[in-house]
Coordinates of C-alpha atoms and ligand atoms in Angstrom, one line a residue:
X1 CA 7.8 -19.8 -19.5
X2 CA 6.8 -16.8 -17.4
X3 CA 8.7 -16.5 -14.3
X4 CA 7.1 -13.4 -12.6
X5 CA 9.2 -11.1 -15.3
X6 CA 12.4 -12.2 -13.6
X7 CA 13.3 -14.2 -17.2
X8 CA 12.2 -17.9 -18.2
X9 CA 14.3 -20.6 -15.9
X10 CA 16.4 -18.2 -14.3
X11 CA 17.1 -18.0 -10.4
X12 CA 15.4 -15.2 -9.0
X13 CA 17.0 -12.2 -8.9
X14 CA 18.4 -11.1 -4.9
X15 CA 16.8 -11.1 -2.5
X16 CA 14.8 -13.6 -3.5
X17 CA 15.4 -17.2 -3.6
X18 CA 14.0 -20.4 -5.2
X19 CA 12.7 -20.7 -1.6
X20 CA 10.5 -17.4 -2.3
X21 CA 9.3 -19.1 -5.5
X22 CA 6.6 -21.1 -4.0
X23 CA 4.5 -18.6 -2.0
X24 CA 5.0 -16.8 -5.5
X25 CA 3.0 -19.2 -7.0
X26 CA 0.2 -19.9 -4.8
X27 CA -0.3 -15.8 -4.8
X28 CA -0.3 -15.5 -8.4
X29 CA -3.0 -18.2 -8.7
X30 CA -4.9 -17.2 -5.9
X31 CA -5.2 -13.6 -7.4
X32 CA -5.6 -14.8 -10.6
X33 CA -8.5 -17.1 -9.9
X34 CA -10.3 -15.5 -7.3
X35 CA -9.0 -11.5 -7.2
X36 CA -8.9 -10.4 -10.8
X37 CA -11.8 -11.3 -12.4
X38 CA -14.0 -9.9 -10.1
X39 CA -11.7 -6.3 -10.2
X40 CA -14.5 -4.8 -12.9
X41 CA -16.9 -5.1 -10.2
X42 CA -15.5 -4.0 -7.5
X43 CA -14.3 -1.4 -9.0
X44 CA -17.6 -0.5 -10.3
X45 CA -19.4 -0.8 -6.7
X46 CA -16.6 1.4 -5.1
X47 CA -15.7 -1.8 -3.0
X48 CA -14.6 -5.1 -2.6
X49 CA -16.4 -7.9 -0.2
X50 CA -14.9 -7.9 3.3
X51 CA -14.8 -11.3 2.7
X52 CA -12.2 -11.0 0.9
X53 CA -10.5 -10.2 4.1
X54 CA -11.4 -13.4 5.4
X55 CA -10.1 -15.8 2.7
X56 CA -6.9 -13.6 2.6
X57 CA -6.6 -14.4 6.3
X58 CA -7.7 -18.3 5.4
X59 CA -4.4 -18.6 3.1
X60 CA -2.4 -17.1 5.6
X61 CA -1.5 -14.4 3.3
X62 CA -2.2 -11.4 6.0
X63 CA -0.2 -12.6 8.5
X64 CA 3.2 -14.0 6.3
X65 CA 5.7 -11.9 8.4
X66 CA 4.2 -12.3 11.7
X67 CA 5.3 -15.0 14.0
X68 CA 3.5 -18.2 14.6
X69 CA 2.3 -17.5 18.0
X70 CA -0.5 -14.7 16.9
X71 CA -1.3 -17.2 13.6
X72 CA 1.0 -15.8 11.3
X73 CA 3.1 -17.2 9.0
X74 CA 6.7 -16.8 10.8
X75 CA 8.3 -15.1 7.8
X76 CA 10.1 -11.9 7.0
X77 CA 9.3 -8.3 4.7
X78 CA 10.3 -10.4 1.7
X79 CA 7.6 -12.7 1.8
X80 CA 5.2 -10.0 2.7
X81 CA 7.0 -8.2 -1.1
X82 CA 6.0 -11.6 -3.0
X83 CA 2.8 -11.0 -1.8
X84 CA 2.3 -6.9 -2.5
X85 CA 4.4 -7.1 -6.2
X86 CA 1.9 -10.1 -7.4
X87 CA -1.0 -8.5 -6.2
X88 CA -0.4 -5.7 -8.5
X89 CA 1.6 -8.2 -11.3
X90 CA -1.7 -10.1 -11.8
X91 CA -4.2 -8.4 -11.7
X92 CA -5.4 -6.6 -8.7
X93 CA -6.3 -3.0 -9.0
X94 CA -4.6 -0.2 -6.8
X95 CA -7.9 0.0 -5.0
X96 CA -8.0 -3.4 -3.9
X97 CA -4.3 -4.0 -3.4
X98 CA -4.6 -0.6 -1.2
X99 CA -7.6 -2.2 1.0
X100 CA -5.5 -5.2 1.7
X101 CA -2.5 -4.1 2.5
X102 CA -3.1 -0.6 4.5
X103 CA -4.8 -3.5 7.1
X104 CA -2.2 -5.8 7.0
X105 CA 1.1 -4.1 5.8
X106 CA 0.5 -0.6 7.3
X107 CA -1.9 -0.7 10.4
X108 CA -0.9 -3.9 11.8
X109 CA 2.9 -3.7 11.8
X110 CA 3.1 -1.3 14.4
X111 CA 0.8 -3.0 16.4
X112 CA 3.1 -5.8 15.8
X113 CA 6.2 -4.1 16.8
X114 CA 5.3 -1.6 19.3
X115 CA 2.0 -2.9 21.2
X116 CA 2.3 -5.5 24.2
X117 CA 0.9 -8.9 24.3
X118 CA -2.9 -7.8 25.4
X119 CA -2.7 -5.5 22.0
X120 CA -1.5 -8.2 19.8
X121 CA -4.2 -10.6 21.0
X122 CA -7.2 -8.0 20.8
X123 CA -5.8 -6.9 16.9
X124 CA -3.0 -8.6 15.8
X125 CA -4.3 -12.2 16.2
X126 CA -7.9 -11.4 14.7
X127 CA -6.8 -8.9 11.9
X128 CA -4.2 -11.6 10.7
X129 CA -7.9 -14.1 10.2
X130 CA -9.0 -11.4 8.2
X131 CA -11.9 -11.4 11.1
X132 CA -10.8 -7.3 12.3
X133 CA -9.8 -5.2 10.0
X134 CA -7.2 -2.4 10.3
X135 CA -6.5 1.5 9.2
X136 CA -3.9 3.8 9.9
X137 CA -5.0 7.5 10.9
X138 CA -2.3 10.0 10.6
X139 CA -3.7 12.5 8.0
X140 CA -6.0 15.5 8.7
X141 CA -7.7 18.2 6.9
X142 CA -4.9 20.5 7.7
X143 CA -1.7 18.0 8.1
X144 CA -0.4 15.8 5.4
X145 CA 3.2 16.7 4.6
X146 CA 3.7 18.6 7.6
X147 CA 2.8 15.2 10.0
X148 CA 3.9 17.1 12.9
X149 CA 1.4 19.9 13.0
X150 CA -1.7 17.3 13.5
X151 CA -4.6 18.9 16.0
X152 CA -6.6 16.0 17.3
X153 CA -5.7 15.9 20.7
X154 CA -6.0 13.5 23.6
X155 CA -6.7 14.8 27.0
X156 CA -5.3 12.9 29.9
X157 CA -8.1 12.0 32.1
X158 CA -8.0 9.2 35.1
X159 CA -7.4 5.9 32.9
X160 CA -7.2 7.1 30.0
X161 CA -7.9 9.8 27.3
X162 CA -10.4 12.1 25.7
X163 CA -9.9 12.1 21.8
X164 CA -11.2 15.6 19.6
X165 CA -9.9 16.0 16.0
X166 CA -10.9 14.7 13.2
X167 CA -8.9 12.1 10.3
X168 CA -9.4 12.3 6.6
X169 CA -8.0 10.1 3.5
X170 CA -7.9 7.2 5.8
X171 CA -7.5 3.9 3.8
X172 CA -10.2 1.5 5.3
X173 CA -11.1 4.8 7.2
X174 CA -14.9 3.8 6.3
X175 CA -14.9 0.2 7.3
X176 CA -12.1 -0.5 9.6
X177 CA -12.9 -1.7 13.0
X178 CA -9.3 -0.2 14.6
X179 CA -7.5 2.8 13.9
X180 CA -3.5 3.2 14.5
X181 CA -4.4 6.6 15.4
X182 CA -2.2 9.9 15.7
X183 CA -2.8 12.4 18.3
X184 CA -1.6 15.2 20.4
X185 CA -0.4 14.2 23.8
X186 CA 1.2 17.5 24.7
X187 CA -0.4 21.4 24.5
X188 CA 2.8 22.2 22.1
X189 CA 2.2 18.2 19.9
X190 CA 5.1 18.2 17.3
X191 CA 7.6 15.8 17.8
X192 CA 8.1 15.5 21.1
X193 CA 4.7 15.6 21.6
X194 CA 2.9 13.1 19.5
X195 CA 1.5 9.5 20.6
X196 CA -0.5 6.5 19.1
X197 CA -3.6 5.9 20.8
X198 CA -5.5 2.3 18.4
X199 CA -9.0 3.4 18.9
X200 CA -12.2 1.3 18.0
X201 CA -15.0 2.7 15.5
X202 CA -17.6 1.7 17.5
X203 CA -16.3 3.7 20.6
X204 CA -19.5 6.8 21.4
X205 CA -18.0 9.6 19.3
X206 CA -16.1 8.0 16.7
X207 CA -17.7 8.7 13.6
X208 CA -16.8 7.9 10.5
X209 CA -18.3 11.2 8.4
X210 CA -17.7 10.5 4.8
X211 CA -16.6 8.0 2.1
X212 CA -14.9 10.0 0.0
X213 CA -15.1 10.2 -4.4
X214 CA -11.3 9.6 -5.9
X215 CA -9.6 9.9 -9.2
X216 CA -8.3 6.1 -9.0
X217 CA -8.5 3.5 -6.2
X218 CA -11.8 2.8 -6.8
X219 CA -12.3 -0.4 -4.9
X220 CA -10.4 0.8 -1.8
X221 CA -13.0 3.3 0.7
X222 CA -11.0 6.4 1.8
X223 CA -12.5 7.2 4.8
X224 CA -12.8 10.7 6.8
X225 CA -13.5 10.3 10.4
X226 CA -14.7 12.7 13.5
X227 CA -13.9 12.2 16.9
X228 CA -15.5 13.8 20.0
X229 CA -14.9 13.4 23.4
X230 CA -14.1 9.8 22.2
X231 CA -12.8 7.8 26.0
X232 CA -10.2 5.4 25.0
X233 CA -8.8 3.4 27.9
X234 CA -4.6 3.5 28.6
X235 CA -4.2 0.2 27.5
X236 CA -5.2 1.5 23.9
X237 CA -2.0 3.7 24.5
X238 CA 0.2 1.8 21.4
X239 CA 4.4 2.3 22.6
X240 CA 5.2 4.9 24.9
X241 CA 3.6 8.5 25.2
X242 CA 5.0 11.6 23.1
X243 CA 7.1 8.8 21.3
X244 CA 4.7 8.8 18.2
X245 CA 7.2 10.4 15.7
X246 CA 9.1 7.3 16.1
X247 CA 6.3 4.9 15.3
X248 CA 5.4 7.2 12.1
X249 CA 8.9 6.9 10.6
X250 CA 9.4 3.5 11.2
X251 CA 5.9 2.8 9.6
X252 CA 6.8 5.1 6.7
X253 CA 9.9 3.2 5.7
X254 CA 8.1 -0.6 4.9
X255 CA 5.0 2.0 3.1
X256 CA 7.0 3.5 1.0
X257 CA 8.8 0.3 0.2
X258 CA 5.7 -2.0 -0.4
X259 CA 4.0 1.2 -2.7
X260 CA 7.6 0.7 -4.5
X261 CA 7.2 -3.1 -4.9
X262 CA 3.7 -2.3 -6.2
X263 CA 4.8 -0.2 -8.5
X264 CA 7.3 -2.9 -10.1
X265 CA 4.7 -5.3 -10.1
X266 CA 2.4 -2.8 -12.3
X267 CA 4.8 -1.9 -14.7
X268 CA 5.9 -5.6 -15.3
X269 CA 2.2 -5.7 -15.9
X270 CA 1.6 -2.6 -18.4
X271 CA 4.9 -4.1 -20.9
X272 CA 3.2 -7.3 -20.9
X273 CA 0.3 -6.7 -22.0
X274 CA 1.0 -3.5 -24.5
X275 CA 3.4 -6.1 -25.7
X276 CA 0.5 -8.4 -26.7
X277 CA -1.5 -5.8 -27.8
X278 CA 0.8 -4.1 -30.0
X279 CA 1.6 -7.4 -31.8
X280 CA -2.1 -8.3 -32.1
X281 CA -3.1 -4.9 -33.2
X282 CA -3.1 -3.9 -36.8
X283 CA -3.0 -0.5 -38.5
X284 CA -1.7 0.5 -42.3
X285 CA -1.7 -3.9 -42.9
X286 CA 0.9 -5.0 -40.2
X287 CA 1.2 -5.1 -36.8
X288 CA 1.5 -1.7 -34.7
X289 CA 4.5 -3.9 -32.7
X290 CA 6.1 -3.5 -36.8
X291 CA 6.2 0.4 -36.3
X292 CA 9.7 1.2 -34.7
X293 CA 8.2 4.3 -32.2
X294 CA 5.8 1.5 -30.9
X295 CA 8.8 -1.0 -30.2
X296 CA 10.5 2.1 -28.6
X297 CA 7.6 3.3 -26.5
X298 CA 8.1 -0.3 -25.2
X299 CA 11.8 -1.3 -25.0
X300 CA 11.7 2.4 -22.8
X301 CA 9.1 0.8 -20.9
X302 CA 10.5 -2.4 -20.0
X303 CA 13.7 -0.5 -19.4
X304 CA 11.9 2.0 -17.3
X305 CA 10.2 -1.5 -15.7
X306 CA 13.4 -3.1 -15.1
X307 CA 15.2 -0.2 -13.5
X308 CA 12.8 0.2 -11.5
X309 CA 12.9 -3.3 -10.2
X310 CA 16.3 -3.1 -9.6
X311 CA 16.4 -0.2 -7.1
X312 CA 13.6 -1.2 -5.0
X313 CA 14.9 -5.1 -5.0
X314 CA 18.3 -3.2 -3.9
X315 CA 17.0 -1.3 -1.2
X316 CA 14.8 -4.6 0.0
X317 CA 17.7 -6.4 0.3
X318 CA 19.3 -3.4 2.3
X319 CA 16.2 -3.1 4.5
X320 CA 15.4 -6.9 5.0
X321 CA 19.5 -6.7 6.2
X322 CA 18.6 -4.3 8.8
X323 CA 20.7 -1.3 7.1
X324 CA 19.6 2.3 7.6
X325 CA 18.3 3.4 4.2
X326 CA 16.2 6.8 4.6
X327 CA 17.8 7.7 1.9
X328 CA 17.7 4.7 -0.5
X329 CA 13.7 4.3 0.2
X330 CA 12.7 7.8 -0.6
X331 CA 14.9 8.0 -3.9
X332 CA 13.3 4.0 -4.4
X333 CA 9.9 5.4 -4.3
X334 CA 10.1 8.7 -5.9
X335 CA 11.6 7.0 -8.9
X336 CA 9.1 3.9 -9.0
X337 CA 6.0 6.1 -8.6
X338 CA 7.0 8.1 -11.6
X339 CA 7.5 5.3 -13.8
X340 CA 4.6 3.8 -13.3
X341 CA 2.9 7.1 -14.1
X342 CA 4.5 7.5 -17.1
X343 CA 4.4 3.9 -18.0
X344 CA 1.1 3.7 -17.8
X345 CA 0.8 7.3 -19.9
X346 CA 2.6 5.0 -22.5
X347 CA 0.6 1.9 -22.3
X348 CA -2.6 4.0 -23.0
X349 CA -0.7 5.6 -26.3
X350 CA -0.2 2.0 -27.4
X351 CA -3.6 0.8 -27.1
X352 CA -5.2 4.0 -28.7
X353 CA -8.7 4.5 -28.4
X354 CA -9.5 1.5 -27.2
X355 CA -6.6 2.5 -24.0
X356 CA -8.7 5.4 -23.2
X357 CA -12.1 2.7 -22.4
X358 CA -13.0 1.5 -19.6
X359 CA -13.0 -2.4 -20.9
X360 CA -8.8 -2.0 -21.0
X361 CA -7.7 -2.2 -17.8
X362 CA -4.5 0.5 -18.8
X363 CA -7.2 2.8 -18.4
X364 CA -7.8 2.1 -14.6
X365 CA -3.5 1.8 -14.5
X366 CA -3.1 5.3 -15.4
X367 CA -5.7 6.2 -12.5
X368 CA -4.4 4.2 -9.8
X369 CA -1.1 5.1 -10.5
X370 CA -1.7 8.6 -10.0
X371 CA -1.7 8.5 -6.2
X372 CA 1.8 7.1 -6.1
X373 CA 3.5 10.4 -6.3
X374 CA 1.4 11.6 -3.5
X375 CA 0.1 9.1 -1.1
X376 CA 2.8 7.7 1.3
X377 CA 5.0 10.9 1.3
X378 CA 4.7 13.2 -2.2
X379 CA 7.5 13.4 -4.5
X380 CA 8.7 16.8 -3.3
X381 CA 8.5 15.3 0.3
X382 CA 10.9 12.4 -1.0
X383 CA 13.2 15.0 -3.3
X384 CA 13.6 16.8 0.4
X385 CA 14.4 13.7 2.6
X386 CA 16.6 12.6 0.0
X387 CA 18.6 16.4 -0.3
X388 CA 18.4 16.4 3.5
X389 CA 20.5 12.8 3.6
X390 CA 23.2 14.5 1.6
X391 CA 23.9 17.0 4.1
X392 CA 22.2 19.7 2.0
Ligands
FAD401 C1 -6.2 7.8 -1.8 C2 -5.4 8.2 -0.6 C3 -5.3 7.3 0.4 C4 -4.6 7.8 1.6 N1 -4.5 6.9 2.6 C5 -4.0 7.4 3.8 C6 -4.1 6.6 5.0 O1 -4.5 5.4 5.0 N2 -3.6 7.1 6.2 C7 -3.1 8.4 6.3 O2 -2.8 8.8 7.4 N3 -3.0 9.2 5.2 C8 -3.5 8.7 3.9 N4 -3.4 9.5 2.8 C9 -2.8 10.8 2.9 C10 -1.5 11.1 2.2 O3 -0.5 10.5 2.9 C11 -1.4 12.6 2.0 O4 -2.3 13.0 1.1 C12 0.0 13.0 1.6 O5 0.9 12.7 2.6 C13 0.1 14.5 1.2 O6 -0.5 15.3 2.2 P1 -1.6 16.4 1.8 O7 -2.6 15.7 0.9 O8 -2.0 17.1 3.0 O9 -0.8 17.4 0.8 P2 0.0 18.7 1.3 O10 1.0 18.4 2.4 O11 -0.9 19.8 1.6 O12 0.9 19.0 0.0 C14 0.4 19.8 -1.1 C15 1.5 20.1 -2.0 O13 2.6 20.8 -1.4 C16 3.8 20.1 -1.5 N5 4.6 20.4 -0.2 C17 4.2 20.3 1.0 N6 5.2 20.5 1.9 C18 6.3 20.7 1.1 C19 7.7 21.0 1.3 N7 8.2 21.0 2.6 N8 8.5 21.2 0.3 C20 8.0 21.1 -1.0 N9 6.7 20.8 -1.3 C21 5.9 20.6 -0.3 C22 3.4 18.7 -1.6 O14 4.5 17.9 -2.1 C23 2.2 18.8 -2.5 O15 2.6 18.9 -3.8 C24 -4.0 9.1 1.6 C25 -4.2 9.9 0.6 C26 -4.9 9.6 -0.5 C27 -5.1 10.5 -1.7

């Protein structure tokens, strides 16, 4: 019997428990039933319904490691990982798995964490019904890598701030109705001089000025967005001033962990169903699964797979404990972003021609998957804050 790839029967590998099991189930029905078979579409109208958003919120499944009191779920980062790995494990593409969850895992959190109780109940409460939805703005035409040496600035003025700059590959960046955005509180900004200011698309001068075309992703919009003179009140002003560097790396450790428990959802994915197809598929009178380099494409695969698993389960567990792993995240997702690339390379090779239509979804995998070495913090990024963590 399928157990979400952990083995038939088994207990659930740590940090999961049989308590985990049952949220695991009504997710993997719920995306079954009422995600993937509409993926096609979606993908196809470069969106998904923003209803979706709604019936997300209805299950409670926006708002699982929230507390009660702003209508969450009271739970913890590993309930919000049963949610983010079965997403992926059943059938949602990265486009739609990246729409949900840059509202709900990436812009809300810090809303969550570092905004006070008139913040939560203006975003927090309503983006966990699925009734606001959420982006995170850190990105500009001339900052990705280098975070610090973002240029939209915010001018002090008497209660509150003038906003100038300008956002691009923004998740939701087309249809969010908040944006946990990054500016420049300081002439100098870099560190010391950076602050998150959550400021609301239908403020006069915030303009969202194009929907951008992408390899993969397909369902998800990737926004770019203009701001000028743009007045955003101080109680906008999300944790203290000049303290935005803080608020970016704690935000970057749970991304890069949920694109890692993505990624191990996928690739459970891709060696199931090369798996089937290689043992349905026939070529020279036998089963492709009877040639031994297609049973080693996939016992490297599943290995690959299972690897993978077992790092970013690892450095959950670590996480979820409250450990300090800079190090274990970055080396979690560099390796996990990889192997999905690569498995997914290898699922196409299985399926043949038919892996190179559009009717096989391994086509869309090898697509989505593409962004994981970048998006999040790119592989060479992740290579450096890993080197930089062993005193080199
Ligand atoms: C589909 C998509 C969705 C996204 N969603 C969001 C979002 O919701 N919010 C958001 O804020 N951002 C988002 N991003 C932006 C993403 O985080 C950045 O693209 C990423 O951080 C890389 O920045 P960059 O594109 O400017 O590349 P650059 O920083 O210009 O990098 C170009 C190349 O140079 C390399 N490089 C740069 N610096 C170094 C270095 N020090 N050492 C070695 N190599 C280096 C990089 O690794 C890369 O190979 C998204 C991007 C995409 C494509």
């Amino acid at each position: 019997m399928d157990n979400g790839g952990n083995g038939g029967g088994k207990q659930p590998p740590p940090p999961f428990t049989s308590e985990h099991e049952e949220l695991r189930e009504t997710v993997r029905r719920f995306v079954v039933k009422e995600i993937a078979p509409y993926v096609p579409e979606w993908e196809e109208k470069r969106e998904f319904p923003r209803e979706l958003y709604r019936r997300c919120g209805e299950l409670g499944l926006l708002g699982l490691k929230f507390p009660e009191e702003y209508g969450g779920q009271g739970g913890t980062h590993l309930h919000d990982a049963i949610w983010v790995e079965e997403l992926s494990r059943r059938g949602a593409s990265g486009g739609v798995a990246a729409g949900l969850n840059a509202h709900s895992s990436i812009a809300m959190p810090p809303i969550f964490k570092f905004g006070n109780e008139w913040q939560h109940e203006r975003w927090l409460t309503p983006g966990i019904r699925g009734e606001k939805i959420g982006a995170l703005g850190i990105t500009e035409p001339g900052a990705g890598s280098d975070v610090a040496s973002l240029k939209t600035t915010a001018k002090k003025t008497e209660g509150g701030w003038v906003v100038n700059g300008s956002k691009t590959f923004i998740t939701n960046g087309v249809r969010s109705d908040f944006l946990v955005c990054a500016v420049k509180t300081t002439e100098e900004g870099g560190h010391g001089g950076i602050s998150f200011l959550v400021i609301e698309s239908d403020m006069p001068g915030y303009e969202v000025t194009g929907k951008l075309e992408k390899l993969g992703w397909h369902a998800s919009d990737t926004g770019e967005i203009s701001f000028t003179d743009v007045e955003v009140p101080d109680s906008h002003l999300l944790g203290r001033e000049n303290e935005g560097f803080m608020l970016i790396m704690a935000n970057f450790a749970w991304e890069r962990l949920l694109m890692a428990i993505g990624a191990v959802g996928a690739m459970d994915r891709l060696v199931e169903v090369s798996t089937e197809y290689a043992k349905e598929r026939e070529a020279f009178g036998r089963p492709i699964s009877g040639f031994q380099t297609i049973r080693h494409k996939i016992a490297d695969m599943a290995t690959k797979a299972a690897a993978s698993k077992a790092l970013t389960y690892d450095t959950l567990r670590r996480f979820e404990a409250g450990e300090v792993v800079i190090k274990e995240v970055a080396m979690t997702k560099l390796l996990t972003q990889r192997s999905l690339v690569e498995l997914a390379d290898e699922a196409i090779q299985i399926h043949g021609g038919y892996g190179y239509m559009r009717e096989y979804e391994v086509e869309r995998a090898l697509r989505d998957a593409r962004l994981g070495p970048i998006g999040g913090g790119t592989d060479e990024i992740m290579r450096e804050i890993i080197g930089k963590n062993m005193g080199m």
